[in-house]
């Protein structure tokens, strides 16, 4: 009977009673595996026990020394710090008191000896009474701190700890010494050795039992076969394994290839040294390697191996009592290639749609969204792609469903494998007639598929010349998909194929429609944003000044930069004031969008209206603050939830006659002043609360500006950014303003170039005013006595001054105006009274007094003797009014020389 047959016979008879096992001597023979294992275990146990004993002895010694040190130190310090030891040491007979205490402490503390010494080294206590009273030679002075040391004594190596005994005043009353021999502590180690030796004996017994069990297990698994029979059995197994026409792989639980037959090597193209290596390291396709190492059962799963399609079956080897692992069988199923190709195509399309969701619509820009659609489609779906959008979409307008009229569409994006294409360039306007054959997809809203352009009559009729160039270029297939959004068509996306010989087919239509549908939603969102942005920008531009009014006080240049996120609430203004003065205003409203722009317009209008009252800077901000508070209350009462609390403003009034500038601010950054020599200063101005918060009054600061200075007003967006703090921004602004000899326009350009190299995150308003001083020769003033007869002297002085200025023809009206104003000041005002005449762009007459009573224009009846003076002033002057000062009031009038008198 052959070995294989005997093995099968033993398998069939494995359920019968077995003969008694072999004796223990044969099992543990060194010729058997069990014997060799037993010998190895024996050596290992001996070495382990030896190492454990040595380690235990060394560890025991170290711990014994540590235990002795800790014990003696604790006993010595405890005895030295006991409450009654100091009185005992200072008594006449310390030994009588301390000896019994020391012996009791020695027995309780587990030490060999406790000795108390006097400061000069005389023993007061000892275990042996005959040694008490002796002076210890070499004891030296008592230690200042507890000390532990090891010494050699007649009893062996001992550990001694010394602790000083201190009186309440800190002096040393004596010393306490506690000692113990190391041998006494190390006795514990000797008591533990029997336990170690007993553990070694148990380990030997377990090793012997384990060797016996291993031997019996091996004989049971081999069914009693001897080595020759096992070799012969393996030869049969090897012949069968490599003769079958099916690949077989055995993979261990750690992912290593244990066995591969010849067919498996051929199908997978495995290297010669594949066995023993990990499956992931033998050059397999990643998907195939993941399948073979997945540790799951599989039936006829298809995977790719080079140019073959393999059906893979996986089973666990441990299911029938074998070692854990995987056995895999492989069959060549190349006939399934077409099916696998289709599945791969579907997977590629799904991946492309996933990428489209992430790459299309990254910005709220219509043109960029169209470009992203073409970039996604090239080259994995089409060789060229173009997007044409209705022109109204590009302007942000609502899309309109065309009905019969020509719809202008603009080529918005073009992308392809090359740039020398024959398609219309970006920006080209195409006129599509929705009801005609030129744009079938626009009217129907359905996708148009042209598998073969060379045989398509509709395609050739659209533009014969252009069509011929396209076909000559090699374009053979077209897929036109309309961009739908909310029931209307926004445009067309066209996909073209040239190098890809495969024409578009029906399966491509659904994919293209899904791809374009995602892009259409993004285009419509971008269109809505464009519309809202344009509305906000238009509103803001209409609310901001387009030009500065004519005046001679300052030379003004300004810049406004909208934020990258949209329009905001920054604003500025230049307002001429009576007396050749000018008001410079800069403000900021928190937030962005239409609400911020509208709020900015309301605040600018309010400031302009309040400026007509000719209020000081701090009073004007107080009025605006009160107005903002009322507007917030109205918003809260109406449930709008759009309060504007937090707006900031800076209001400056510059007087070219005196060169003084009055500045007040409400939560806004202060101005910068550039002196004529180029030095830059940030004058200290009181910082009020933002508008709408109320509570504290505003304060104004006076700043004197020499002629040729530049007053720079700005919003916080200029100096603050995410990448820098306020101090850094102000220092950078200082350096950008420090150059001298620049005009305000040049200053604005240089500041923005330095401070904002990239588009700002917040909108920015910048106002640069170059100061001028009115020529002193064009200013005349007189002090007027509070007497009606002084009016004649004023008229004479005014006539003489107008003659020097060459304004003789203005003398009559000016004399009449000043006569009435001075007469009113004398009659109703209070001294001192002062007249000032200014010749700037206009002729300005000012009469000031210290009274706060303002005149009012009224129409006198025919029977009234008075009341016509201010009527005459209003008749002969272009403008007149009253402004209050901290010392009274000023009544002023303006005339334009050469305008004549109506």
Tab-separated table of N, CA and C in Angstrom, residues 407-525:
chain	number	residue	atom	x	y	z
A	407	UNK	N	-31.530	86.394	-30.496
A	407	UNK	CA	-30.935	86.399	-29.170
A	407	UNK	C	-29.422	86.463	-29.328
A	408	UNK	N	-28.833	87.539	-28.855
A	408	UNK	CA	-27.386	87.684	-28.942
A	408	UNK	C	-26.732	86.876	-27.823
A	409	UNK	N	-25.823	86.015	-28.237
A	409	UNK	CA	-25.056	85.216	-27.290
A	409	UNK	C	-23.581	85.507	-27.520
A	410	UNK	N	-22.860	85.565	-26.419
A	410	UNK	CA	-21.443	85.914	-26.487
A	410	UNK	C	-20.609	84.697	-26.108
A	411	UNK	N	-19.571	84.448	-26.908
A	411	UNK	CA	-18.648	83.360	-26.610
A	411	UNK	C	-17.892	83.736	-25.320
A	412	UNK	N	-18.132	82.975	-24.251
A	412	UNK	CA	-17.618	83.324	-22.930
A	412	UNK	C	-16.378	82.529	-22.552
A	413	UNK	N	-16.278	81.288	-23.018
A	413	UNK	CA	-15.126	80.454	-22.639
A	413	UNK	C	-14.825	79.481	-23.757
A	414	UNK	N	-13.535	79.253	-23.977
A	414	UNK	CA	-13.056	78.267	-24.961
A	414	UNK	C	-11.872	77.545	-24.348
A	415	UNK	N	-11.878	76.228	-24.427
A	415	UNK	CA	-10.751	75.439	-23.931
A	415	UNK	C	-10.594	74.223	-24.821
A	416	UNK	N	-9.368	73.743	-24.950
A	416	UNK	CA	-9.129	72.581	-25.798
A	416	UNK	C	-7.720	72.083	-25.669
A	417	UNK	N	-7.411	71.080	-26.480
A	417	UNK	CA	-6.092	70.473	-26.451
A	417	UNK	C	-5.039	71.338	-27.124
A	418	UNK	N	-5.450	72.323	-27.899
A	418	UNK	CA	-4.505	73.217	-28.563
A	418	UNK	C	-5.154	74.585	-28.700
A	419	UNK	N	-4.338	75.580	-29.049
A	419	UNK	CA	-4.847	76.955	-29.153
A	419	UNK	C	-5.107	77.380	-30.596
A	420	UNK	N	-4.733	76.573	-31.571
A	420	UNK	CA	-4.933	76.951	-32.974
A	420	UNK	C	-6.243	76.384	-33.510
A	421	UNK	N	-7.294	76.468	-32.732
A	421	UNK	CA	-8.580	75.888	-33.111
A	421	UNK	C	-9.326	76.819	-34.074
A	422	UNK	N	-10.307	76.316	-34.787
A	422	UNK	CA	-11.059	77.140	-35.739
A	422	UNK	C	-12.337	77.739	-35.151
A	423	UNK	N	-12.545	77.658	-33.857
A	423	UNK	CA	-13.789	78.143	-33.253
A	423	UNK	C	-13.714	79.652	-33.036
A	424	UNK	N	-14.888	80.263	-32.856
A	424	UNK	CA	-14.947	81.694	-32.589
A	424	UNK	C	-14.202	82.007	-31.288
A	425	UNK	N	-13.498	83.133	-31.219
A	425	UNK	CA	-12.740	83.453	-29.999
A	425	UNK	C	-13.668	83.953	-28.893
A	426	UNK	N	-13.104	84.077	-27.721
A	426	UNK	CA	-13.853	84.608	-26.576
A	426	UNK	C	-14.219	86.057	-26.856
A	427	UNK	N	-15.471	86.417	-26.581
A	427	UNK	CA	-15.963	87.771	-26.823
A	427	UNK	C	-16.757	87.908	-28.095
A	428	UNK	N	-16.686	86.932	-28.971
A	428	UNK	CA	-17.421	86.998	-30.242
A	428	UNK	C	-18.920	86.874	-29.973
A	429	UNK	N	-19.711	87.732	-30.629
A	429	UNK	CA	-21.162	87.732	-30.445
A	429	UNK	C	-21.800	86.906	-31.554
A	430	UNK	N	-22.584	85.921	-31.134
A	430	UNK	CA	-23.291	85.063	-32.078
A	430	UNK	C	-24.775	85.407	-32.008
A	431	UNK	N	-25.389	85.689	-33.149
A	431	UNK	CA	-26.817	85.990	-33.181
A	431	UNK	C	-27.620	84.745	-33.487
A	432	UNK	N	-28.263	84.183	-32.484
A	432	UNK	CA	-29.059	82.971	-32.670
A	432	UNK	C	-30.520	83.354	-32.848
A	433	UNK	N	-31.185	82.720	-33.828
A	433	UNK	CA	-32.624	82.891	-34.024
A	433	UNK	C	-33.293	81.676	-33.416
A	434	UNK	N	-33.964	81.818	-32.280
A	434	UNK	CA	-34.482	80.640	-31.587
A	434	UNK	C	-35.437	79.808	-32.423
A	435	UNK	N	-36.234	80.449	-33.288
A	435	UNK	CA	-37.195	79.673	-34.071
A	435	UNK	C	-36.593	79.115	-35.348
A	436	UNK	N	-35.380	79.457	-35.662
A	436	UNK	CA	-34.774	78.978	-36.880
A	436	UNK	C	-33.854	77.806	-36.646
A	437	UNK	N	-33.204	77.320	-37.691
A	437	UNK	CA	-32.329	76.146	-37.550
A	437	UNK	C	-30.962	76.470	-36.958
A	438	UNK	N	-30.663	77.744	-36.711
A	438	UNK	CA	-29.313	78.095	-36.241
A	438	UNK	C	-29.087	77.764	-34.778
A	439	UNK	N	-30.139	77.643	-34.008
A	439	UNK	CA	-29.966	77.320	-32.591
A	439	UNK	C	-31.106	76.417	-32.135
A	440	UNK	N	-31.116	75.162	-32.553
A	440	UNK	CA	-32.242	74.288	-32.201
A	440	UNK	C	-32.360	74.036	-30.706
A	441	UNK	N	-31.235	74.071	-29.987
A	441	UNK	CA	-31.303	73.794	-28.553
A	441	UNK	C	-31.832	74.952	-27.746
A	442	UNK	N	-31.724	76.188	-28.246
A	442	UNK	CA	-32.176	77.341	-27.486
A	442	UNK	C	-33.681	77.354	-27.341
A	443	UNK	N	-34.397	77.052	-28.409
A	443	UNK	CA	-35.853	77.102	-28.356
A	443	UNK	C	-36.425	75.877	-27.654
A	444	UNK	N	-35.923	74.717	-28.025
A	444	UNK	CA	-36.481	73.484	-27.461
A	444	UNK	C	-35.967	73.222	-26.054
A	445	UNK	N	-34.769	73.744	-25.752
A	445	UNK	CA	-34.205	73.469	-24.443
A	445	UNK	C	-33.700	72.054	-24.292
A	446	UNK	N	-33.511	71.363	-25.416
A	446	UNK	CA	-33.046	69.975	-25.374
A	446	UNK	C	-31.637	69.885	-25.954
A	447	UNK	N	-30.952	68.816	-25.570
A	447	UNK	CA	-29.586	68.578	-26.052
A	447	UNK	C	-29.611	68.172	-27.516
A	448	UNK	N	-28.640	68.702	-28.272
A	448	UNK	CA	-28.502	68.372	-29.690
A	448	UNK	C	-27.255	67.514	-29.850
A	449	UNK	N	-27.437	66.308	-30.413
A	449	UNK	CA	-26.334	65.365	-30.623
A	449	UNK	C	-26.056	65.255	-32.111
A	450	UNK	N	-24.809	65.530	-32.496
A	450	UNK	CA	-24.354	65.385	-33.884
A	450	UNK	C	-23.204	64.386	-33.885
A	451	UNK	N	-23.494	63.075	-34.039
A	451	UNK	CA	-22.411	62.083	-33.991
A	451	UNK	C	-21.392	62.270	-35.112
A	452	UNK	N	-21.862	62.687	-36.319
A	452	UNK	CA	-20.957	62.826	-37.461
A	452	UNK	C	-21.258	64.156	-38.131
A	453	UNK	N	-20.376	65.141	-37.908
A	453	UNK	CA	-20.614	66.467	-38.465
A	453	UNK	C	-20.462	66.495	-39.982
A	454	UNK	N	-19.721	65.585	-40.522
A	454	UNK	CA	-19.488	65.602	-41.983
A	454	UNK	C	-20.751	65.259	-42.753
A	455	UNK	N	-21.700	64.612	-42.122
A	455	UNK	CA	-22.940	64.214	-42.811
A	455	UNK	C	-24.150	64.947	-42.250
A	456	UNK	N	-23.940	65.989	-41.447
A	456	UNK	CA	-25.055	66.694	-40.822
A	456	UNK	C	-25.404	67.933	-41.638
A	457	UNK	N	-26.570	67.962	-42.321
A	457	UNK	CA	-26.936	69.143	-43.119
A	457	UNK	C	-27.258	70.357	-42.238
A	458	UNK	N	-27.873	70.135	-41.056
A	458	UNK	CA	-28.199	71.272	-40.190
A	458	UNK	C	-26.949	72.004	-39.735
A	459	UNK	N	-25.924	71.251	-39.400
A	459	UNK	CA	-24.690	71.879	-38.943
A	459	UNK	C	-24.032	72.687	-40.050
A	460	UNK	N	-24.079	72.174	-41.303
A	460	UNK	CA	-23.438	72.880	-42.408
A	460	UNK	C	-24.191	74.148	-42.785
A	461	UNK	N	-25.510	74.205	-42.555
A	461	UNK	CA	-26.279	75.384	-42.934
A	461	UNK	C	-26.031	76.570	-42.010
A	462	UNK	N	-25.530	76.366	-40.806
A	462	UNK	CA	-25.397	77.463	-39.856
A	462	UNK	C	-24.395	78.514	-40.329
A	463	UNK	N	-23.217	78.098	-40.683
A	463	UNK	CA	-22.177	79.007	-41.160
A	463	UNK	C	-21.272	78.179	-42.056
A	464	UNK	N	-21.585	78.118	-43.365
A	464	UNK	CA	-20.857	77.187	-44.256
A	464	UNK	C	-19.347	77.388	-44.231
A	465	UNK	N	-18.899	78.629	-44.230
A	465	UNK	CA	-17.454	78.867	-44.267
A	465	UNK	C	-16.794	78.395	-42.968
A	466	UNK	N	-17.374	78.786	-41.848
A	466	UNK	CA	-16.815	78.377	-40.559
A	466	UNK	C	-16.926	76.874	-40.381
A	467	UNK	N	-18.050	76.301	-40.851
A	467	UNK	CA	-18.251	74.860	-40.725
A	467	UNK	C	-17.185	74.087	-41.487
A	468	UNK	N	-16.854	74.559	-42.693
A	468	UNK	CA	-15.841	73.887	-43.483
A	468	UNK	C	-14.479	73.925	-42.800
A	469	UNK	N	-14.157	75.032	-42.144
A	469	UNK	CA	-12.884	75.121	-41.430
A	469	UNK	C	-12.865	74.178	-40.227
A	470	UNK	N	-13.996	74.060	-39.564
A	470	UNK	CA	-14.064	73.169	-38.401
A	470	UNK	C	-13.889	71.721	-38.821
A	471	UNK	N	-14.564	71.331	-39.887
A	471	UNK	CA	-14.448	69.945	-40.344
A	471	UNK	C	-13.042	69.673	-40.873
A	472	UNK	N	-12.484	70.652	-41.564
A	472	UNK	CA	-11.123	70.464	-42.071
A	472	UNK	C	-10.111	70.345	-40.936
A	473	UNK	N	-10.398	70.943	-39.808
A	473	UNK	CA	-9.497	70.849	-38.664
A	473	UNK	C	-9.495	69.447	-38.050
A	474	UNK	N	-10.544	68.681	-38.334
A	474	UNK	CA	-10.624	67.328	-37.801
A	474	UNK	C	-11.739	67.113	-36.800
A	475	UNK	N	-12.575	68.127	-36.571
A	475	UNK	CA	-13.696	67.966	-35.647
A	475	UNK	C	-14.745	67.087	-36.316
A	476	UNK	N	-15.151	66.022	-35.660
A	476	UNK	CA	-16.065	65.067	-36.281
A	476	UNK	C	-17.333	64.842	-35.477
A	477	UNK	N	-17.418	65.309	-34.235
A	477	UNK	CA	-18.599	65.024	-33.428
A	477	UNK	C	-18.870	66.205	-32.498
A	478	UNK	N	-20.164	66.491	-32.265
A	478	UNK	CA	-20.573	67.650	-31.478
A	478	UNK	C	-21.716	67.261	-30.549
A	479	UNK	N	-21.657	67.842	-29.336
A	479	UNK	CA	-22.729	67.660	-28.369
A	479	UNK	C	-23.030	69.047	-27.779
A	480	UNK	N	-24.221	69.595	-28.068
A	480	UNK	CA	-24.626	70.911	-27.603
A	480	UNK	C	-25.673	70.745	-26.514
A	481	UNK	N	-25.366	71.280	-25.333
A	481	UNK	CA	-26.239	71.125	-24.173
A	481	UNK	C	-26.643	72.510	-23.672
A	482	UNK	N	-27.935	72.797	-23.559
A	482	UNK	CA	-28.355	74.102	-23.028
A	482	UNK	C	-28.148	74.189	-21.526
A	483	UNK	N	-27.823	75.379	-21.060
A	483	UNK	CA	-27.684	75.636	-19.632
A	483	UNK	C	-29.038	76.098	-19.095
A	484	UNK	N	-29.705	75.236	-18.359
A	484	UNK	CA	-31.032	75.529	-17.812
A	484	UNK	C	-30.905	76.063	-16.397
A	485	UNK	N	-31.748	77.059	-16.070
A	485	UNK	CA	-31.848	77.525	-14.695
A	485	UNK	C	-33.212	78.170	-14.515
A	486	UNK	N	-33.983	77.629	-13.589
A	486	UNK	CA	-35.309	78.165	-13.273
A	486	UNK	C	-36.193	78.283	-14.499
A	487	UNK	N	-36.129	77.266	-15.372
A	487	UNK	CA	-37.046	77.178	-16.502
A	487	UNK	C	-36.651	77.960	-17.728
A	488	UNK	N	-35.509	78.649	-17.718
A	488	UNK	CA	-35.066	79.395	-18.891
A	488	UNK	C	-33.669	78.932	-19.264
A	489	UNK	N	-33.288	79.246	-20.507
A	489	UNK	CA	-31.983	78.848	-21.021
A	489	UNK	C	-31.028	80.033	-20.893
A	490	UNK	N	-29.922	79.800	-20.219
A	490	UNK	CA	-28.910	80.837	-20.028
A	490	UNK	C	-27.888	80.873	-21.149
A	491	UNK	N	-27.733	79.775	-21.853
A	491	UNK	CA	-26.733	79.695	-22.900
A	491	UNK	C	-26.574	78.258	-23.365
A	492	UNK	N	-25.474	78.018	-24.091
A	492	UNK	CA	-25.201	76.692	-24.634
A	492	UNK	C	-23.767	76.303	-24.316
A	493	UNK	N	-23.611	75.025	-23.967
A	493	UNK	CA	-22.280	74.450	-23.793
A	493	UNK	C	-22.067	73.447	-24.918
A	494	UNK	N	-20.997	73.617	-25.670
A	494	UNK	CA	-20.711	72.774	-26.829
A	494	UNK	C	-19.447	71.960	-26.569
A	495	UNK	N	-19.544	70.657	-26.797
A	495	UNK	CA	-18.421	69.749	-26.629
A	495	UNK	C	-18.070	69.163	-27.998
A	496	UNK	N	-16.772	69.205	-28.353
A	496	UNK	CA	-16.297	68.795	-29.671
A	496	UNK	C	-15.236	67.713	-29.507
A	497	UNK	N	-15.197	66.803	-30.457
A	497	UNK	CA	-14.157	65.765	-30.461
A	497	UNK	C	-13.390	65.809	-31.768
A	498	UNK	N	-12.041	65.729	-31.631
A	498	UNK	CA	-11.159	65.711	-32.801
A	498	UNK	C	-10.213	64.513	-32.717
A	499	UNK	N	-9.332	64.502	-31.725
A	499	UNK	CA	-8.352	63.416	-31.624
A	499	UNK	C	-8.989	62.123	-31.140
A	500	UNK	N	-9.988	62.202	-30.319
A	500	UNK	CA	-10.696	61.010	-29.863
A	500	UNK	C	-11.553	60.486	-31.012
A	501	UNK	N	-11.239	59.329	-31.556
A	501	UNK	CA	-11.989	58.853	-32.724
A	501	UNK	C	-13.409	58.407	-32.387
A	502	UNK	N	-13.698	58.193	-31.127
A	502	UNK	CA	-15.021	57.728	-30.727
A	502	UNK	C	-16.009	58.892	-30.790
A	503	UNK	N	-17.086	58.807	-31.560
A	503	UNK	CA	-18.058	59.900	-31.613
A	503	UNK	C	-18.916	59.919	-30.348
A	504	UNK	N	-19.537	61.056	-30.113
A	504	UNK	CA	-20.500	61.119	-29.018
A	504	UNK	C	-21.692	60.219	-29.344
A	505	UNK	N	-22.220	59.572	-28.304
A	505	UNK	CA	-23.389	58.711	-28.493
A	505	UNK	C	-24.399	59.011	-27.401
A	506	UNK	N	-25.476	58.243	-27.407
A	506	UNK	CA	-26.580	58.530	-26.489
A	506	UNK	C	-26.160	58.415	-25.021
A	507	UNK	N	-25.228	57.525	-24.717
A	507	UNK	CA	-24.787	57.394	-23.323
A	507	UNK	C	-24.091	58.649	-22.827
A	508	UNK	N	-23.486	59.416	-23.756
A	508	UNK	CA	-22.804	60.642	-23.355
A	508	UNK	C	-23.781	61.787	-23.068
A	509	UNK	N	-24.995	61.693	-23.591
A	509	UNK	CA	-25.948	62.793	-23.444
A	509	UNK	C	-26.314	63.008	-21.974
A	510	UNK	N	-26.661	61.912	-21.277
A	510	UNK	CA	-27.076	62.052	-19.882
A	510	UNK	C	-25.938	62.591	-19.025
A	511	UNK	N	-24.717	62.135	-19.306
A	511	UNK	CA	-23.580	62.650	-18.535
A	511	UNK	C	-23.375	64.135	-18.805
A	512	UNK	N	-23.400	64.551	-20.071
A	512	UNK	CA	-23.188	65.956	-20.402
A	512	UNK	C	-24.280	66.830	-19.799
A	513	UNK	N	-25.523	66.358	-19.811
A	513	UNK	CA	-26.609	67.148	-19.226
A	513	UNK	C	-26.418	67.308	-17.719
A	514	UNK	N	-25.968	66.245	-17.044
A	514	UNK	CA	-25.722	66.345	-15.615
A	514	UNK	C	-24.581	67.318	-15.329
A	515	UNK	N	-23.521	67.240	-16.128
A	515	UNK	CA	-22.371	68.132	-15.944
A	515	UNK	C	-22.774	69.592	-16.161
A	516	UNK	N	-23.528	69.840	-17.236
A	516	UNK	CA	-23.913	71.210	-17.558
A	516	UNK	C	-24.946	71.732	-16.560
A	517	UNK	N	-25.816	70.852	-16.054
A	517	UNK	CA	-26.820	71.289	-15.077
A	517	UNK	C	-26.150	71.841	-13.822
A	518	UNK	N	-25.086	71.182	-13.378
A	518	UNK	CA	-24.365	71.693	-12.213
A	518	UNK	C	-23.750	73.049	-12.508
A	519	UNK	N	-23.182	73.200	-13.694
A	519	UNK	CA	-22.584	74.487	-14.052
A	519	UNK	C	-23.649	75.564	-14.212
A	520	UNK	N	-24.843	75.205	-14.703
A	520	UNK	CA	-25.897	76.197	-14.913
A	520	UNK	C	-26.345	76.810	-13.593
A	521	UNK	N	-26.442	75.999	-12.560
A	521	UNK	CA	-26.822	76.532	-11.249
A	521	UNK	C	-25.767	77.524	-10.770
A	522	UNK	N	-24.496	77.188	-10.958
A	522	UNK	CA	-23.424	78.095	-10.539
A	522	UNK	C	-23.430	79.383	-11.367
A	523	UNK	N	-23.711	79.272	-12.671
A	523	UNK	CA	-23.778	80.470	-13.517
A	523	UNK	C	-24.917	81.375	-13.067
A	524	UNK	N	-26.067	80.775	-12.753
A	524	UNK	CA	-27.202	81.586	-12.321
A	524	UNK	C	-26.915	82.255	-10.979
A	525	UNK	N	-26.268	81.536	-10.062
A	525	UNK	CA	-25.890	82.155	-8.789
A	525	UNK	C	-24.924	83.314	-9.012
